[in-house]
Each structure stands twice: as structure tokens, then as C-alpha cells.
Coordinates of C-alpha atoms in Angstrom, one line a residue:
Chain F
M286 CA 0.0 0.0 0.0
A287 CA 1.4 3.4 -0.9
I288 CA 2.1 5.7 1.9
P289 CA 1.9 9.4 1.0
E290 CA 5.3 10.9 0.3
N291 CA 5.2 13.8 2.6
Q292 CA 4.3 11.7 5.6
T293 CA 7.4 11.9 7.7
T294 CA 7.2 9.9 10.9
E295 CA 6.8 13.2 12.8
L296 CA 3.9 14.4 10.6
R297 CA 2.3 11.0 10.7
K298 CA 2.3 11.1 14.5
K299 CA 0.9 14.6 14.5
N300 CA -1.9 13.5 12.1
L301 CA -2.8 10.5 14.2
R302 CA -2.8 12.6 17.4
L303 CA -5.3 15.0 15.9
M304 CA -7.3 12.1 14.5
W305 CA -7.7 10.5 17.9
L306 CA -8.5 13.9 19.4
L307 CA -11.3 14.5 16.9
F308 CA -12.5 10.9 17.2
G309 CA -12.7 11.3 21.0
F310 CA -14.7 14.6 20.5
A311 CA -17.2 12.8 18.2
L312 CA -17.6 10.0 20.8
M313 CA -18.1 12.6 23.5
V314 CA -20.9 14.3 21.5
L315 CA -22.5 10.9 20.9
L316 CA -22.4 9.8 24.6
T317 CA -23.4 13.2 26.1
S318 CA -26.3 13.5 23.6
F319 CA -28.5 11.1 25.5
P320 CA -28.5 12.8 28.9
F321 CA -28.1 16.3 27.5
W322 CA -31.1 16.1 25.3
I323 CA -33.4 14.4 27.8
G324 CA -32.5 17.1 30.4
M325 CA -32.9 19.9 27.8
F326 CA -36.2 18.4 26.7
R327 CA -37.5 18.3 30.3
I328 CA -36.5 22.0 30.9
V329 CA -38.3 23.1 27.7
G330 CA -41.3 20.9 28.6
D331 CA -41.6 22.4 32.1
Q332 CA -41.3 25.9 30.7
A333 CA -44.1 25.2 28.2
A334 CA -46.3 23.7 30.9
G335 CA -45.7 26.4 33.5
Chain W
M522 CA 6.2 30.3 -5.7
T523 CA 9.3 28.3 -4.8
T524 CA 9.5 24.6 -4.0
T525 CA 10.7 22.5 -1.1
T526 CA 11.5 18.8 -1.5
M527 CA 9.6 16.7 1.0
T528 CA 11.2 13.8 2.9
H529 CA 10.3 10.5 1.4
D530 CA 8.9 7.7 3.5
E531 CA 10.8 4.5 3.2
A532 CA 7.7 2.4 2.5
H533 CA 6.0 4.5 -0.2
H534 CA 5.3 3.2 -3.7
H535 CA 5.8 5.2 -6.9
D536 CA 3.6 3.1 -9.2
A537 CA -0.2 3.2 -9.4
P538 CA -1.7 -0.2 -8.7
T539 CA -3.9 -1.6 -11.5
G540 CA -7.1 -3.7 -11.8
W541 CA -9.6 -4.1 -9.1
R542 CA -7.0 -3.8 -6.4
R543 CA -6.5 -0.2 -7.5
W544 CA -10.0 0.6 -6.4
L545 CA -10.7 -1.8 -3.5
F546 CA -7.4 -1.1 -1.7
S547 CA -7.0 2.4 -2.9
T548 CA -5.3 5.0 -0.6
N549 CA -5.0 7.5 -3.4
H550 CA -7.1 10.6 -2.9
K551 CA -7.9 10.9 -6.6
D552 CA -9.1 7.3 -7.0
I553 CA -11.1 7.5 -3.8
G554 CA -12.6 10.8 -5.1
T555 CA -13.5 9.1 -8.3
L556 CA -15.2 6.3 -6.4
Y557 CA -17.2 8.8 -4.3
L558 CA -18.3 10.6 -7.5
L559 CA -19.3 7.4 -9.3
F560 CA -21.2 6.1 -6.2
A561 CA -23.0 9.5 -5.9
L562 CA -23.9 9.4 -9.6
T563 CA -25.4 5.9 -9.3
M564 CA -27.4 6.9 -6.2
M565 CA -28.6 10.1 -7.9
F566 CA -30.1 7.9 -10.7
L567 CA -31.8 5.6 -8.1
G568 CA -33.1 8.6 -6.1
G569 CA -34.1 10.3 -9.3
A570 CA -36.1 7.2 -10.4
S571 CA -38.1 7.2 -7.1
A572 CA -38.8 11.0 -7.6
M573 CA -40.0 10.4 -11.1
L574 CA -42.3 7.6 -9.8
I575 CA -43.7 10.0 -7.2
R576 CA -44.4 12.6 -9.9
M577 CA -45.9 10.1 -12.2
E578 CA -48.3 9.1 -9.5
L579 CA -49.2 12.8 -8.8
F580 CA -49.7 13.5 -12.5
Q581 CA -53.5 13.1 -11.9
P582 CA -55.7 13.0 -8.9
G583 CA -56.7 9.6 -7.6
I584 CA -54.5 6.6 -7.2
Q585 CA -52.8 5.5 -10.4
L586 CA -49.6 3.5 -9.9
L587 CA -48.7 3.4 -6.2
D588 CA -50.6 2.4 -3.1
P589 CA -50.4 5.0 -0.3
D590 CA -47.8 3.0 1.8
L591 CA -45.5 2.5 -1.3
Y592 CA -45.9 6.1 -2.2
N593 CA -44.7 7.1 1.3
N594 CA -41.9 4.5 1.2
L595 CA -40.7 6.1 -2.1
V596 CA -40.8 9.6 -0.5
T597 CA -38.7 8.3 2.4
N598 CA -36.4 6.5 0.1
H599 CA -36.0 9.4 -2.3
A600 CA -34.9 11.8 0.4
L601 CA -32.5 9.5 2.2
I602 CA -30.9 8.4 -1.1
M603 CA -30.5 11.9 -2.4
I604 CA -29.1 13.4 0.9
F605 CA -26.9 10.6 2.2
G606 CA -26.3 8.7 -1.0
A607 CA -25.9 11.4 -3.7
V608 CA -25.2 14.9 -2.4
M609 CA -23.0 14.1 0.6
P610 CA -20.8 11.6 -1.3
A611 CA -20.6 13.8 -4.3
A612 CA -19.3 16.7 -2.1
A613 CA -16.9 14.3 -0.4
G614 CA -15.7 13.2 -3.9
L615 CA -14.9 16.8 -4.8
A616 CA -13.2 17.2 -1.5
N617 CA -11.1 14.1 -2.0
W618 CA -10.1 15.1 -5.5
M619 CA -9.4 18.8 -4.9
I620 CA -8.3 19.4 -1.3
P621 CA -4.8 17.9 -1.5
M622 CA -4.2 19.5 -4.9
M623 CA -5.4 22.9 -3.6
I624 CA -3.3 22.9 -0.4
G625 CA -0.1 21.5 -2.0
A626 CA -0.3 18.0 -0.3
P627 CA 0.5 14.7 -2.0
D628 CA -2.6 13.0 -0.6
M629 CA -5.1 13.1 2.3
A630 CA -3.5 12.9 5.8
L631 CA -5.0 9.5 6.6
P632 CA -5.2 7.5 3.4
R633 CA -6.3 4.2 4.9
L634 CA -9.1 5.9 6.9
N635 CA -10.1 7.5 3.6
N636 CA -10.4 4.1 2.0
L637 CA -12.5 2.9 4.9
S638 CA -14.8 5.9 4.9
F639 CA -15.6 5.2 1.2
W640 CA -16.1 1.5 1.4
I641 CA -18.5 1.8 4.3
L642 CA -20.8 3.6 1.9
P643 CA -21.7 0.7 -0.4
A644 CA -22.6 -1.4 2.7
A645 CA -24.7 1.4 4.0
A646 CA -26.4 1.9 0.6
T647 CA -27.2 -1.8 0.5
M648 CA -28.9 -1.6 3.9
L649 CA -30.8 1.5 2.8
L650 CA -32.0 -0.2 -0.4
L651 CA -32.9 -3.3 1.7
S652 CA -35.1 -1.1 3.9
F653 CA -37.0 -0.3 0.8
V654 CA -37.4 -3.8 -0.6
V655 CA -37.7 -5.9 2.5
P656 CA -41.5 -5.3 2.9
F657 CA -42.1 -6.8 -0.5
F658 CA -41.0 -10.2 0.8
P659 CA -43.1 -12.6 2.9
G660 CA -42.8 -11.7 6.6
G661 CA -41.0 -8.4 5.6
G662 CA -43.4 -6.3 7.7
T663 CA -44.8 -2.9 6.8
Q664 CA -43.3 -0.3 4.5
I665 CA -41.4 2.7 5.9
N666 CA -44.1 5.4 5.6
T667 CA -42.6 7.9 8.0
G668 CA -40.7 10.1 5.5
W669 CA -37.0 10.8 6.1
T670 CA -37.7 12.4 9.5
L671 CA -38.5 8.9 11.0
Y672 CA -40.8 10.5 13.6
P673 CA -42.1 8.1 16.4
P674 CA -44.5 6.7 17.3
L675 CA -45.0 5.7 13.6
S676 CA -41.3 4.7 13.2
V677 CA -41.6 2.5 16.3
Q678 CA -44.5 0.6 14.8
V679 CA -43.0 0.0 11.3
G680 CA -41.8 -3.5 10.5
M681 CA -38.2 -4.8 10.3
S682 CA -37.4 -2.5 7.3
M683 CA -36.9 0.3 9.9
D684 CA -34.1 -1.7 11.5
F685 CA -32.3 -1.9 8.2
L686 CA -32.7 1.9 7.9
I687 CA -31.4 2.6 11.4
F688 CA -28.3 0.5 10.7
A689 CA -27.9 2.2 7.4
I690 CA -28.0 5.6 9.1
H691 CA -25.4 4.3 11.6
L692 CA -23.1 3.2 8.8
L693 CA -23.6 6.4 6.9
G694 CA -22.9 8.4 10.0
I695 CA -19.6 6.5 10.7
S696 CA -18.5 7.1 7.1
S697 CA -19.3 10.8 7.4
V698 CA -17.5 11.3 10.7
L699 CA -14.4 9.4 9.5
A700 CA -14.3 11.4 6.3
S701 CA -14.7 14.6 8.3
I702 CA -11.9 13.7 10.7
N703 CA -9.6 13.0 7.7
I704 CA -10.5 16.3 6.0
I705 CA -9.9 18.3 9.2
V706 CA -6.5 16.7 9.8
T707 CA -5.5 17.2 6.2
L708 CA -6.5 20.9 6.2
L709 CA -4.9 21.6 9.5
N710 CA -1.7 19.6 9.2
M711 CA -0.9 19.1 5.5
R712 CA -1.0 22.6 4.0
A713 CA 2.0 23.7 1.9
P714 CA 4.6 25.8 3.8
G715 CA 3.5 29.4 3.8
M716 CA -0.2 28.7 3.3
N717 CA -1.8 29.9 6.5
L718 CA -5.5 29.5 7.1
M719 CA -6.4 32.8 5.7
K720 CA -4.6 32.0 2.5
M721 CA -6.4 28.7 2.1
P722 CA -8.7 28.3 -1.0
M723 CA -12.3 29.0 -0.2
F724 CA -13.4 25.5 -1.2
C725 CA -11.1 24.2 1.6
W726 CA -12.5 26.6 4.1
T727 CA -16.1 25.5 3.3
W728 CA -15.1 21.9 3.8
L729 CA -13.3 22.7 7.1
V730 CA -16.5 24.2 8.5
T731 CA -18.6 21.4 7.0
A732 CA -16.4 18.7 8.5
F733 CA -16.7 20.3 12.0
L734 CA -20.5 20.6 11.6
L735 CA -20.7 16.9 10.7
I736 CA -18.7 15.9 13.7
L737 CA -20.9 17.9 15.9
V738 CA -24.3 16.8 14.6
V739 CA -24.0 13.3 13.1
P740 CA -23.3 11.7 16.6
V741 CA -26.6 13.3 17.8
L742 CA -28.5 11.7 15.0
A743 CA -26.8 8.4 15.7
G744 CA -27.8 8.8 19.4
G745 CA -31.4 9.5 18.4
V746 CA -31.8 6.5 16.1
T747 CA -30.1 4.3 18.7
M748 CA -32.7 5.4 21.2
L749 CA -35.4 4.6 18.6
L750 CA -33.8 1.1 18.1
F751 CA -34.0 0.6 21.9
D752 CA -37.6 1.7 22.0
R753 CA -38.4 -0.8 19.2
H754 CA -36.6 -3.8 20.6
F755 CA -35.4 -3.4 24.2
G756 CA -38.4 -2.1 26.1
T757 CA -37.2 1.5 26.7
S758 CA -39.7 4.4 26.5
F759 CA -37.6 7.3 25.3
F760 CA -40.3 8.3 22.8
D761 CA -43.2 6.4 24.1
A762 CA -45.7 8.6 26.1
A763 CA -47.2 5.5 27.7
G764 CA -43.9 4.7 29.3
G765 CA -43.1 8.3 30.4
G766 CA -41.3 9.3 27.3
D767 CA -42.2 11.8 24.6
P768 CA -42.1 11.5 20.8
V769 CA -41.3 15.2 20.5
L770 CA -37.9 14.5 22.0
F771 CA -37.0 12.6 18.8
Q772 CA -38.0 15.6 16.8
H773 CA -35.5 17.8 18.7
L774 CA -32.8 15.2 18.3
F775 CA -33.5 14.7 14.6
W776 CA -33.6 18.4 13.7
F777 CA -30.5 19.2 15.8
F778 CA -28.9 17.1 13.1
G779 CA -31.3 17.9 10.3
H780 CA -31.0 21.6 10.2
P781 CA -27.1 21.9 10.2
E782 CA -27.3 19.1 7.6
V783 CA -28.8 21.6 5.2
Y784 CA -25.5 23.7 5.6
V785 CA -23.5 20.5 5.3
L786 CA -25.1 20.1 1.9
L787 CA -24.8 23.8 0.9
L788 CA -21.4 24.9 2.1
P789 CA -19.2 22.7 -0.3
S790 CA -21.2 24.1 -3.2
I791 CA -20.7 27.7 -1.9
G792 CA -17.0 26.7 -1.9
V793 CA -17.2 25.6 -5.6
L794 CA -18.9 28.9 -6.5
S795 CA -16.1 30.8 -4.8
H796 CA -13.8 29.4 -7.4
V797 CA -16.1 29.3 -10.5
I798 CA -17.4 32.9 -10.3
P799 CA -13.9 34.5 -10.0
T800 CA -12.5 32.3 -12.8
F801 CA -15.2 33.2 -15.3
S802 CA -15.4 36.9 -14.1
R803 CA -11.6 37.1 -14.3
K804 CA -11.5 38.9 -11.0
P805 CA -10.4 37.7 -7.5
L806 CA -13.2 36.7 -5.1
F807 CA -14.7 39.8 -3.5
G808 CA -14.4 39.9 0.3
Y809 CA -12.5 36.7 1.1
N810 CA -12.3 37.5 4.8
S811 CA -16.0 38.4 5.0
M812 CA -16.8 35.1 3.2
V813 CA -15.0 33.2 5.9
G814 CA -16.7 35.1 8.6
A815 CA -20.1 34.7 7.0
M816 CA -19.6 31.0 6.7
L817 CA -18.6 30.7 10.4
A818 CA -21.7 32.7 11.3
V819 CA -24.0 30.5 9.2
A820 CA -22.5 27.4 10.8
T821 CA -22.8 28.8 14.3
I822 CA -26.3 30.2 14.1
G823 CA -27.4 27.2 12.0
M824 CA -26.5 24.9 14.9
V825 CA -29.0 26.6 17.3
V826 CA -32.2 27.2 15.3
W827 CA -33.3 23.6 14.7
A828 CA -36.8 23.8 16.1
H829 CA -38.1 26.1 13.4
H830 CA -38.9 22.7 11.7
Q831 CA -41.4 21.9 14.5
Y832 CA -43.2 25.2 15.3
T833 CA -46.5 23.3 15.3
V834 CA -45.7 20.8 18.1
G835 CA -46.6 23.4 20.8
M836 CA -43.5 25.0 22.2
S837 CA -43.6 28.0 24.6
L838 CA -43.9 31.5 23.1
G839 CA -40.4 32.3 24.3
A840 CA -39.0 29.3 22.5
V841 CA -40.7 29.9 19.2
T842 CA -39.8 33.6 19.3
Y843 CA -36.1 32.7 19.8
F844 CA -36.1 30.1 17.0
M845 CA -37.9 32.5 14.7
I846 CA -35.4 35.4 15.3
G847 CA -32.4 33.1 15.1
T848 CA -33.6 31.6 11.8
I849 CA -34.2 35.0 10.2
L850 CA -30.8 36.2 11.4
I851 CA -29.1 33.5 9.2
S852 CA -30.3 35.4 6.1
I853 CA -27.8 38.1 7.0
P854 CA -24.5 36.1 6.5
V855 CA -26.1 34.1 3.6
G856 CA -27.1 37.5 2.0
L857 CA -23.5 38.6 2.5
M858 CA -22.2 35.6 0.6
I859 CA -24.6 36.3 -2.3
F860 CA -23.6 39.9 -2.2
N861 CA -19.9 38.9 -2.5
F862 CA -20.7 36.7 -5.5
I863 CA -22.5 39.5 -7.3
A864 CA -19.7 42.0 -6.4
T865 CA -17.2 39.5 -7.8
M866 CA -19.1 39.5 -11.1
W867 CA -19.5 43.3 -11.1
R868 CA -17.5 44.8 -14.0
G869 CA -15.7 41.5 -14.5
S870 CA -14.8 40.1 -18.0
M871 CA -17.5 37.5 -17.7
T872 CA -17.9 34.5 -20.1
F873 CA -20.7 32.0 -19.7
E874 CA -19.2 28.5 -19.9
T875 CA -21.4 25.7 -18.3
P876 CA -19.9 26.0 -14.8
M877 CA -20.6 29.8 -14.8
L878 CA -24.1 29.3 -16.2
F879 CA -24.8 27.1 -13.2
A880 CA -23.2 29.6 -10.9
V881 CA -25.4 32.4 -12.1
A882 CA -28.5 30.2 -11.9
I883 CA -27.5 29.3 -8.3
V884 CA -27.2 33.0 -7.3
L885 CA -30.7 33.7 -8.7
M886 CA -32.6 30.5 -7.7
F887 CA -30.9 29.9 -4.3
T888 CA -31.8 33.5 -3.3
F889 CA -35.4 32.7 -4.3
G890 CA -35.3 29.6 -2.1
G891 CA -33.9 31.6 0.7
L892 CA -36.7 34.1 0.5
S893 CA -39.4 31.5 0.8
G894 CA -37.3 30.2 3.8
V895 CA -37.7 33.6 5.5
M896 CA -41.5 33.3 4.9
L897 CA -41.4 29.8 6.6
A898 CA -39.3 31.1 9.5
V899 CA -42.1 33.4 10.6
V900 CA -44.2 31.5 13.2
P901 CA -47.7 32.5 12.4
A902 CA -47.1 32.1 8.6
D903 CA -45.5 28.7 9.1
M904 CA -48.6 27.5 11.0
Q905 CA -50.3 27.8 7.6
Y906 CA -47.5 26.6 5.3
H907 CA -46.4 23.7 7.5
D908 CA -46.5 20.3 5.8
S909 CA -47.8 21.7 2.6
M910 CA -46.3 21.5 -0.9
F911 CA -45.0 25.1 -0.3
V912 CA -42.4 23.5 2.0
V913 CA -41.5 20.9 -0.7
A914 CA -41.0 23.8 -3.2
H915 CA -38.9 25.8 -0.7
F916 CA -36.4 23.1 0.2
H917 CA -36.0 22.0 -3.4
Y918 CA -35.3 25.6 -4.4
V919 CA -32.7 25.7 -1.6
L920 CA -31.1 22.3 -2.1
M921 CA -31.2 21.8 -5.9
P922 CA -29.5 25.1 -6.7
G923 CA -27.7 25.5 -3.4
A924 CA -26.2 22.1 -3.3
V925 CA -26.7 20.0 -6.5
F926 CA -26.2 22.7 -9.1
G927 CA -23.1 23.8 -7.2
L928 CA -21.8 20.2 -7.5
F929 CA -22.7 20.2 -11.2
A930 CA -20.7 23.5 -11.6
G931 CA -17.8 21.8 -9.8
V932 CA -17.9 18.7 -12.0
F933 CA -17.9 20.8 -15.2
Y934 CA -15.2 23.1 -13.8
W935 CA -12.8 20.4 -12.7
L936 CA -13.7 17.7 -15.3
P937 CA -10.9 18.9 -17.6
K938 CA -8.4 18.7 -14.7
W939 CA -9.5 15.2 -13.8
T940 CA -9.8 13.6 -17.2
G941 CA -7.3 15.7 -19.2
H942 CA -10.0 16.4 -21.8
M943 CA -12.3 19.3 -22.3
Y944 CA -16.0 18.4 -22.2
D945 CA -18.3 19.2 -25.0
E946 CA -19.3 22.8 -24.2
R947 CA -22.4 22.7 -26.5
L948 CA -23.7 19.6 -24.8
G949 CA -22.9 21.1 -21.4
K950 CA -25.0 24.2 -22.2
I951 CA -27.9 22.0 -23.5
F952 CA -27.7 20.1 -20.3
F953 CA -27.8 23.3 -18.3
W954 CA -30.8 24.7 -20.0
T955 CA -32.9 21.5 -20.0
N956 CA -31.9 20.9 -16.3
V957 CA -32.7 24.4 -15.1
I958 CA -35.9 24.8 -17.1
G959 CA -37.1 21.3 -16.1
F960 CA -36.3 22.1 -12.5
N961 CA -38.3 25.4 -12.5
I962 CA -41.3 23.8 -14.3
T963 CA -41.3 21.1 -11.6
F964 CA -41.0 23.1 -8.5
F965 CA -42.3 26.6 -9.1
P966 CA -45.9 25.5 -9.4
Q967 CA -45.6 23.7 -6.1
H968 CA -45.5 27.0 -4.3
F969 CA -49.0 27.8 -5.5
L970 CA -50.2 24.3 -4.7
G971 CA -49.0 24.6 -1.1
L972 CA -50.4 28.1 -0.7
A973 CA -53.8 26.8 -2.0
G974 CA -53.7 24.0 0.7
M975 CA -52.3 20.9 -1.0
P976 CA -50.6 18.8 1.8
R977 CA -47.3 17.0 1.2
R978 CA -46.6 13.3 1.6
I979 CA -50.1 12.3 0.5
V980 CA -50.7 10.1 -2.6
D981 CA -54.0 11.6 -3.7
Y982 CA -55.2 15.2 -4.0
N983 CA -58.3 17.3 -4.6
V984 CA -59.1 17.8 -8.3
M985 CA -58.7 21.6 -7.9
F986 CA -54.9 21.0 -7.7
T987 CA -54.8 19.1 -11.0
E988 CA -53.4 21.7 -13.5
F989 CA -50.3 22.7 -11.4
N990 CA -49.6 19.0 -10.7
V991 CA -49.8 18.1 -14.4
L992 CA -47.3 20.9 -15.1
S993 CA -45.1 19.9 -12.2
S994 CA -45.0 16.2 -13.4
I995 CA -44.2 17.2 -17.0
G996 CA -41.3 19.3 -15.6
A997 CA -40.1 16.4 -13.5
M998 CA -39.8 14.2 -16.5
I999 CA -37.8 16.8 -18.5
F1000 CA -35.7 17.4 -15.4
G1001 CA -35.1 13.7 -14.6
L1002 CA -34.3 12.7 -18.1
S1003 CA -31.9 15.6 -18.6
H1004 CA -29.5 13.8 -16.2
L1005 CA -28.9 11.1 -18.8
L1006 CA -27.2 13.9 -20.9
L1007 CA -24.9 14.6 -17.9
L1008 CA -24.0 10.9 -17.8
Y1009 CA -23.3 11.0 -21.6
I1010 CA -21.1 14.1 -21.3
V1011 CA -19.1 12.7 -18.5
I1012 CA -18.5 9.4 -20.3
K1013 CA -17.6 11.2 -23.5
T1014 CA -15.1 13.4 -21.7
I1015 CA -13.5 10.5 -20.0
R1016 CA -13.1 8.7 -23.3
G1017 CA -11.5 11.5 -25.2
G1018 CA -11.9 15.0 -26.6
Q1019 CA -9.8 18.1 -26.9
K1020 CA -6.7 18.0 -24.7
A1021 CA -7.0 20.1 -21.6
K1022 CA -4.1 22.4 -20.6
S1023 CA -2.8 22.4 -17.0
R1024 CA -4.7 25.7 -16.5
S1025 CA -7.9 24.6 -18.2
W1026 CA -9.6 27.9 -17.8
E1027 CA -8.1 31.2 -18.7
G1028 CA -9.0 33.0 -15.5
A1029 CA -8.4 30.1 -13.1
T1030 CA -6.0 30.6 -10.2
G1031 CA -4.8 28.2 -7.5
L1032 CA -2.3 25.4 -6.9
E1033 CA -4.5 22.8 -8.5
W1034 CA -4.0 24.4 -11.9
E1035 CA -0.2 24.2 -11.6
L1036 CA -0.5 20.4 -11.9
S1037 CA -0.8 18.7 -15.2
S1038 CA -4.3 17.6 -16.5
P1039 CA -4.8 14.9 -15.5
P1040 CA -2.6 15.3 -12.5
P1041 CA 0.1 12.7 -11.6
F1042 CA -0.7 9.8 -9.3
H1043 CA 0.9 11.6 -6.3
S1044 CA -0.3 15.2 -6.5
W1045 CA 2.5 17.2 -4.9
T1046 CA 5.6 15.2 -4.4
V1047 CA 7.5 18.4 -4.0
A1048 CA 5.6 20.8 -1.8
P1049 CA 5.0 24.3 -3.2
Q1050 CA 6.1 27.2 -1.1
I1051 CA 3.4 29.9 -0.8
K1052 CA 4.5 33.5 -0.3

């Protein structure tokens, strides 16, 4: 498999670090979406009711 | 511009692989870009076929071809295929092809991840198509009659085809997030020396913002449909009022994804226009900095106005007022972008090749779609327009010019670069006119149908709506069939034609035009130095 030519070891590490950071961020958005939205929905619902 | 030799990795290969391995195991951004574009083209024809069936059914009042459930299944299928299967992959195809060439990189930052993001798509598309056909088999359950919004409680009651759809959405989401991560890493880490963010081509900027939007909203959709899956099979009651849940929660989750998704579809095409209009006006883009600012404003405000899609569910007055004002505010940065495009054309030496024709059409028609959007943003007016054909007309006027025509402009603009051949300009113009005229005949009358009270997503209609529906269906046939000409032009250009120069268009600027047409297998083995 061809490895791009400008990918020095240092740059590859830098790319992988940022990749994992972004992947972690996406995972955090996924996992927090459940409690966040349920809580947010309750607040909006209470406001509408009262 | 000077050049700097990059350090070679010991394991890299110089030769392009051949045969099926070239495509299946590809880590080359151009090959993967081509795969994305071919996939999008295929899905566009599938989604287009379902749209033509819908319009054939609506040619006359009464039920002609499709039973009501099948009609709604086609409506669902058409939207999902076009959004997830055609427009998003086509934009990703352009990104894969152009971003490394535009920023002076040899390839995407994470080539294997790039391969994975593409090859998830055919699996997802198979699941998506299975969700459509499964109900036709014995024991396949009911058809998906929810529309693409998948609102519960109906989506909890649908048969097993909904499970196929939920898994398809999961796969599509994974593919989008992986592709977005790759694009962000490429744009932040792989730019040529001297190219700071504010020197980056506008297409790259639009994709940077789009990729961040995708990472922020796709996981929320994934969370929402996972909760739906749990309600269907594992006894939870997230959206079941009988168990203490509420179906409106799903609407919030869906539209938190769904509204920014509109900008995900639009922004890459805005990026294409930012190159096409300056090229054919022979002037630099007017207001680069303000374009970047406007785009960031659109993305930020676009993230927090989702509930304008659900005014009628009964929110508090404070909530609907907030969502209305926020939505109307978006027209300011969008208006600024349109102003910049017009200012770029102003007193330019304009010529009207096919990409520029599409660009001018976009400026006119997208603005029209935006104006009907402002009408829909106003709460009391939306109470009348909601779920009518007016909404169908509005979002097609936003998404066809705003997203799809932009992609067409990009394909015609960069086709000479990709293939090394100029496309047939006469055929390109014929395609443009049949496409645009067909589009307007199809969707313009739908504004009047909606204002007169014709609801959307219903197979039959009152005879008073017949004339405009006949017109709309005739337009849809012209519009749909015109895409065969696009296919012919693309095939003809790939097979041969007048040789394209490195700089295929006289007014084109940017690193991508420094490379040969077609470009070498590795785009920039020697990184350009930007001053």
C-alpha cells in the first residue's frame, strides 16, 4: 500500500494525534447527547407547561 | 512560488496499482474521489427514479400507480438516497479530489481511513435499499411510511425495514464522521509551507467548516436513532408517552442534526462557486475575509435554530420567538455571501461556460429559495404553510440550486483537470438549460399548490390542484431525463476530446491548476512554497 510521500514519521504522528482527538470529541458528542437532550427536553417541557 | 523537497517515507510506492486492487485497496485521494463521485452518480439515478415515480403518481388526482404506503416509502427512500447517497458523497468526492491538490499536499492525511470511509458507503447503501425492498418479501413487515424524518410513534410501529434503515444511518454516520476527521486533519496539518488558514482556498474553508459541523451533529442523530432502536426492541420508552417518554424529544434530536445538515449540503457548493465565479469573471473573489466570517456565522447560528422545523408541536412562546429570530438572522450572512458573489461578477470580464451558467443560476434561484425560507421562519405564517407543498417547493429551491447545481458546476469546472480532456461545451449548455428549465417547471408551481392548501406526503389530492400537478410532473420528466445527458457528457469526456491544458480555464487561479491535466498519481511530491 502506498504511503503518501510527505508523511514523515513526525507528521504521521501529528496527524494520528489529531485524528484521535477528533474521534474522542465525536464520541463525547455521541455519549453526552442522550442525557443532554433528555435534560434539555424536560426543561423546555416544564417551561411550556408552566 | 518556490518549492521544497519533502522527505520520502521509506515504505512508499511510486507506481499506481492496477485492476480491481487499485479501487478496492486504494489509498490515493484521486481514486477515492472518483469512487465517491461514481457512487453518488449511481445513487442520484436511483433517487431520481423514485422521484419520477412520485411525480408520475401525482400526474393526476386519484391513485394510479402506487398504493399509499408504497408512495410514502418512495418519498422516504428518495430523500434518504439523495441526501446521504448522492449529495454528501458527491461533495466528499470533490473534497477528496481537490483538497490535497489545492493545499499542496501529496494526498489526504489519513489515506487508509479515507479508503474505509468510502467502502462503508456501499454497505450502507445496501442496507438503505434493503429497507425499501424488505417489505415486499413474505414476513417483511410494513413499509417505511414515515418520511426521512422517521418520527415516532410511527417509526416504532414500522416493521423490520426500519431496523435496516437505522443500521444504514449508523453506517452512513460513521462514514461521514471518519471522512470529516480526515478532512480536518488534512487541512490543519498538510497545507504547503506558507499557506496559513487565511490563504487557504475558499473550497477548503467551506469543507473545514462542513467537517466540523458533521462531527458535531452526526453523533446526535446516531444517538437519536439508537434510542429509537432501543424503543423498538429493548423495552425502553424514550419516545413512548405510555412509558413516560415523549415523541417530540426525537424531533429535537433529529432536527438538531437535520438543520445543520442543510448547511453541510450547501457549504461545499458555496466553496465551488467561490472558485467558479472569480474564474469566469476574471477577478479575484470579492471579500475573502467576509466570506470566511459569513460561513462561520452561518454554521454557528445554523446549529441553534433547529426547532423552526417543528413550530406546530406546541412550544412556549419564548422558545418559538427565539427560534424565529435566530432563523431570520441566518439570512444576513447568507445574504453577504450572495452579495460577495455579485460583487465579484460586477464589472468582470464575464464569459458563460457551463460552470458559470450554473453559478449564475444558483445565485438567482438559491436566493429565491432563501426568501421562501424567510417566509417559513415566521411562526404565524408557518402555521399555515407547515406540511404543505410550499415547503417541498422551498427546500427543493434551496437544495437543488444551493447544493446540487453547485456540485454540477464543480464537476464541469474540474472535469478537464480530472480527465485531461475538455468536455463538449455545446452539450454542457444544452444540459444546463434542460436541467434548469425542467427544475423550475417542476417546483415553481408547487409554491402555488402549497399556498392553496395541498398537503405534502399524500398520494392523492383534490381535483382543484390538477393543473399545477400536471405541469409539475411534466417538468419532472424533463428534469429527470436531462441527467442522462450529464452521464453521456461525463463518459464522452473520460473517453476523449480536446486535450486540456494544466490551467484549463483562462481565469483560473490556485495550486490545482499548476499540476498537469490529468494530475500525476501523487499530487504534490514536491511541496509548493506559498508566499
